PDB file of C-alpha atoms in Angstrom:
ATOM      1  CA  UNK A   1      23.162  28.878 146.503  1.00 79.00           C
ATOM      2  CA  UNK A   2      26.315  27.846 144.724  1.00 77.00           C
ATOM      3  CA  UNK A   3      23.731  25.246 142.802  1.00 79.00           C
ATOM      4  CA  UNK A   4      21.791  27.861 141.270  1.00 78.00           C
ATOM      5  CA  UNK A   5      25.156  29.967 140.471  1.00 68.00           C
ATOM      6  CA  UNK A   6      26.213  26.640 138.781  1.00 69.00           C
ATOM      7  CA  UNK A   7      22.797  26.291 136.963  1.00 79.00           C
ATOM      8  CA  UNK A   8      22.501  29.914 135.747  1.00 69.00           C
ATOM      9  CA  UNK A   9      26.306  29.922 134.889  1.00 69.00           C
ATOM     10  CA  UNK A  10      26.039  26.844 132.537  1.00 67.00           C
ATOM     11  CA  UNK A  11      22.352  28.151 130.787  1.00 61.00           C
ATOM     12  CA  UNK A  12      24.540  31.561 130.573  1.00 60.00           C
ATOM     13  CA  UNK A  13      27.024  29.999 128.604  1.00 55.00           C
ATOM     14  CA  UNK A  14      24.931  27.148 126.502  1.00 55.00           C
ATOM     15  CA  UNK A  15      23.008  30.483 125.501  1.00 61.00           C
ATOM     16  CA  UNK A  16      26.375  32.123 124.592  1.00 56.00           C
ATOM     17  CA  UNK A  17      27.336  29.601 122.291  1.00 55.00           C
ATOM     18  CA  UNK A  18      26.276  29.938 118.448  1.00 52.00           C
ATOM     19  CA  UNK A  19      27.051  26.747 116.018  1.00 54.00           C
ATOM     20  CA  UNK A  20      25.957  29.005 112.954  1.00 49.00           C
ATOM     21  CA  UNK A  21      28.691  28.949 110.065  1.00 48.00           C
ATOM     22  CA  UNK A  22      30.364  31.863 109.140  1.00 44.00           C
ATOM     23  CA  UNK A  23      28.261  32.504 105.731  1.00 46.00           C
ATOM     24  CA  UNK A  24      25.167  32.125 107.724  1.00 48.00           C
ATOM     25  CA  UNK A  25      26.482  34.629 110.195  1.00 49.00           C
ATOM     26  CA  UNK A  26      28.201  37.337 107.244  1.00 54.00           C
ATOM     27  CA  UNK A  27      26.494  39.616 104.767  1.00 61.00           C
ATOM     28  CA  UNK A  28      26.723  36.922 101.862  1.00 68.00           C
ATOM     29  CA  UNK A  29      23.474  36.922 100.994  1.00 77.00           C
ATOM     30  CA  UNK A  30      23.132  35.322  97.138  1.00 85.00           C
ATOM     31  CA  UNK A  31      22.037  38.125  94.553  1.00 88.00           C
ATOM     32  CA  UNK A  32      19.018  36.919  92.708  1.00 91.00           C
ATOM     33  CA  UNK A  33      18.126  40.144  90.937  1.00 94.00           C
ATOM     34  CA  UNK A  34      19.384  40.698  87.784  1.00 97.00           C
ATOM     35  CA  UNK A  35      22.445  43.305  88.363  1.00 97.00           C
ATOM     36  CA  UNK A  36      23.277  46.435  86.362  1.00 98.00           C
ATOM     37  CA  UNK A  37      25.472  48.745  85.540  1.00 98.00           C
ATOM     38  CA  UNK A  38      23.458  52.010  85.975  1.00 98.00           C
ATOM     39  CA  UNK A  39      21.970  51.048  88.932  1.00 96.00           C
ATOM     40  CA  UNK A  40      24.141  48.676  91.155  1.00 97.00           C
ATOM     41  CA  UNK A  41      28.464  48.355  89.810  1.00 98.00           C
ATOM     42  CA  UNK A  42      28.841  52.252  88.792  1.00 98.00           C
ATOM     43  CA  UNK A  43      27.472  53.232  92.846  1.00 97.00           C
ATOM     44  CA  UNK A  44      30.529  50.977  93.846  1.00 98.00           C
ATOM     45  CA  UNK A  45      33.197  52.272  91.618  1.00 98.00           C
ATOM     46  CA  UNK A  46      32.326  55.914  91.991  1.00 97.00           C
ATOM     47  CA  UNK A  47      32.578  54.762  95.818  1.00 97.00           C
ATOM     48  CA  UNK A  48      35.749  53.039  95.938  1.00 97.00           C
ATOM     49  CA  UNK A  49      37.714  53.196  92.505  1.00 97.00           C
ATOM     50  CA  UNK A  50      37.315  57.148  90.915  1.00 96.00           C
ATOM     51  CA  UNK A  51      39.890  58.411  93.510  1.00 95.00           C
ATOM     52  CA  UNK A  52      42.839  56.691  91.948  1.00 96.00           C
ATOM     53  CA  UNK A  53      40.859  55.027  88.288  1.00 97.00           C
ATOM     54  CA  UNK A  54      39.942  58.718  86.895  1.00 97.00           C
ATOM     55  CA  UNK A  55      39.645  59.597  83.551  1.00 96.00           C
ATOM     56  CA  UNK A  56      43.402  61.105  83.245  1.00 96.00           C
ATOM     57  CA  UNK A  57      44.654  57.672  85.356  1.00 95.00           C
ATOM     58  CA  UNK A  58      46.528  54.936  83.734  1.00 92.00           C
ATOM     59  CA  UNK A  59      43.693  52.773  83.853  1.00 96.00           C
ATOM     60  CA  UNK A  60      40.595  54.383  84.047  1.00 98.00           C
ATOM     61  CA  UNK A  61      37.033  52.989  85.620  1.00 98.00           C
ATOM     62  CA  UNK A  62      34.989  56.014  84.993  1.00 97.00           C
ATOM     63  CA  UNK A  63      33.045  55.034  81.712  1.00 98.00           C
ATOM     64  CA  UNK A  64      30.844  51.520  81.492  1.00 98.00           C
ATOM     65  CA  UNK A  65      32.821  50.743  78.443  1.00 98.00           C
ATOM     66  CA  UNK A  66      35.999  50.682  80.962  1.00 98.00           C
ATOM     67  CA  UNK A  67      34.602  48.501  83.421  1.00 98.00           C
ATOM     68  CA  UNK A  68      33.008  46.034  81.755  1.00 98.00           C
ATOM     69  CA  UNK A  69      36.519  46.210  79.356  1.00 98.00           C
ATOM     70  CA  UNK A  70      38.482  45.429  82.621  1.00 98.00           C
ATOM     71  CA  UNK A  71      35.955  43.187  84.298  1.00 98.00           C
ATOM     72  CA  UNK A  72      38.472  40.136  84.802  1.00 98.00           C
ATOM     73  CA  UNK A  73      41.133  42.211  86.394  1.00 97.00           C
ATOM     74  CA  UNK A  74      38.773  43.629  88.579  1.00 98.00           C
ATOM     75  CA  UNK A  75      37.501  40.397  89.941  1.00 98.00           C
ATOM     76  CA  UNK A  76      41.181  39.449  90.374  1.00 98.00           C
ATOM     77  CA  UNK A  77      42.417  42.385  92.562  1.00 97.00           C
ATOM     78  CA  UNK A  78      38.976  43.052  94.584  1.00 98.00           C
ATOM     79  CA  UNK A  79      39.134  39.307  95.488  1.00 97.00           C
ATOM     80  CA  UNK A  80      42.466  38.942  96.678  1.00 97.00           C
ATOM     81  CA  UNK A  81      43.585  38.376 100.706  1.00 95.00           C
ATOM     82  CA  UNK A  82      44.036  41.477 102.211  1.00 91.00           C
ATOM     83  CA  UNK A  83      47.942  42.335 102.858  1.00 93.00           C
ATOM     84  CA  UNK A  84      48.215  41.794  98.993  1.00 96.00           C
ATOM     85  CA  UNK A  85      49.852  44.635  97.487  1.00 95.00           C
ATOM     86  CA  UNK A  86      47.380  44.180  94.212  1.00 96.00           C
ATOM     87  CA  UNK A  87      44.682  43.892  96.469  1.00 97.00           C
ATOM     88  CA  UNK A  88      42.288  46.666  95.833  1.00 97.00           C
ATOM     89  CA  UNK A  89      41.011  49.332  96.507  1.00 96.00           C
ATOM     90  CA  UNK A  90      44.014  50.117  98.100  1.00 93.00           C
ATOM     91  CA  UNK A  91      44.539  50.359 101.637  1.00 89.00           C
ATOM     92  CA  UNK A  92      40.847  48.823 102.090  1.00 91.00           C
ATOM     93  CA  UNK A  93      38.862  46.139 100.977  1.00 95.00           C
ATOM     94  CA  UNK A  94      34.989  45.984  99.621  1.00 96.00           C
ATOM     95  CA  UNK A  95      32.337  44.308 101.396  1.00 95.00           C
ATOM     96  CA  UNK A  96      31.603  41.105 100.095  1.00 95.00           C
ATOM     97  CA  UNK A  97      28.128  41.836  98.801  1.00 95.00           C
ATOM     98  CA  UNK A  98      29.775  44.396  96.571  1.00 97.00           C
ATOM     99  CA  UNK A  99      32.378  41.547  95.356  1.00 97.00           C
ATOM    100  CA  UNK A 100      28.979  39.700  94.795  1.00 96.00           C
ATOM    101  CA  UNK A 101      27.729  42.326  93.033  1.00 97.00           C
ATOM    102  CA  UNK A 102      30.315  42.365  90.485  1.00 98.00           C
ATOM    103  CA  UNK A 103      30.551  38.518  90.644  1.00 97.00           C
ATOM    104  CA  UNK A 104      26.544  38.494  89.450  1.00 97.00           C
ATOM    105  CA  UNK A 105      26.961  41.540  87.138  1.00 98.00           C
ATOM    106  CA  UNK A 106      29.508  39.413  85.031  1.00 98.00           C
ATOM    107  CA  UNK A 107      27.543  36.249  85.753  1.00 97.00           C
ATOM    108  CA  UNK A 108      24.198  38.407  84.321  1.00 97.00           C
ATOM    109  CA  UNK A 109      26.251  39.487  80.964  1.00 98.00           C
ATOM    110  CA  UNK A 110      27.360  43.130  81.928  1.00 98.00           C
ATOM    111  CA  UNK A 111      24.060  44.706  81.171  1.00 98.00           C
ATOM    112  CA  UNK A 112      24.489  48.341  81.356  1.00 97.00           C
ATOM    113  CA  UNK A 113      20.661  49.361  81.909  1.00 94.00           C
TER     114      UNK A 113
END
């Protein structure tokens, strides 16, 4: 009896045990559509950035003009570790398909349609 306890404990945990890599394991799938403004990056700032980048905010992220404008800075602060007071959006964090999103949209030549 304690044999086949032994057995079925040891197949439990060689089961258990997963040698994938994080980015096979995380939602990092590559992009390989062409991204756009209109139809992929303004979904994620409406989302994440209108509540404190209105139109009346010191620096606004409503128009495509603004984003693509501030594109760099974007990169910069949605890429950061969290904990980092520039991190944003503040008091969160995007996923990092929609950091790939903007990553790709740059990459495609911030096409707006």
């Amino acid at each position: 009896m304690k044999k086949i306890l032994y057995i079925l404990s040891s197949a439990a945990l060689l089961i258990a045990c997963d040698s994938r890599t994080y980015e096979e394991i995380s939602d990092n799938t590559p992009i390989t559509v062409l991204v756009k403004y209109n139809t992929e990056v303004k979904t994620i700032v409406d989302n994440n950035c209108i509540g404190c980048h209105s139109a009346t905010s010191f620096k606004p992220l409503t128009t495509y003009n603004d984003v693509k404008n501030n594109i760099d800075g974007i990169l910069d602060r949605i890429q950061r570790p969290v904990g980092d007071p520039g991190k944003m959006p503040q008091g969160g964090a995007l996923s990092q398909t929609q950091i790939n999103t903007f990553i790709k949209w740059k990459a495609d030549g911030l096409v707006e349609n």
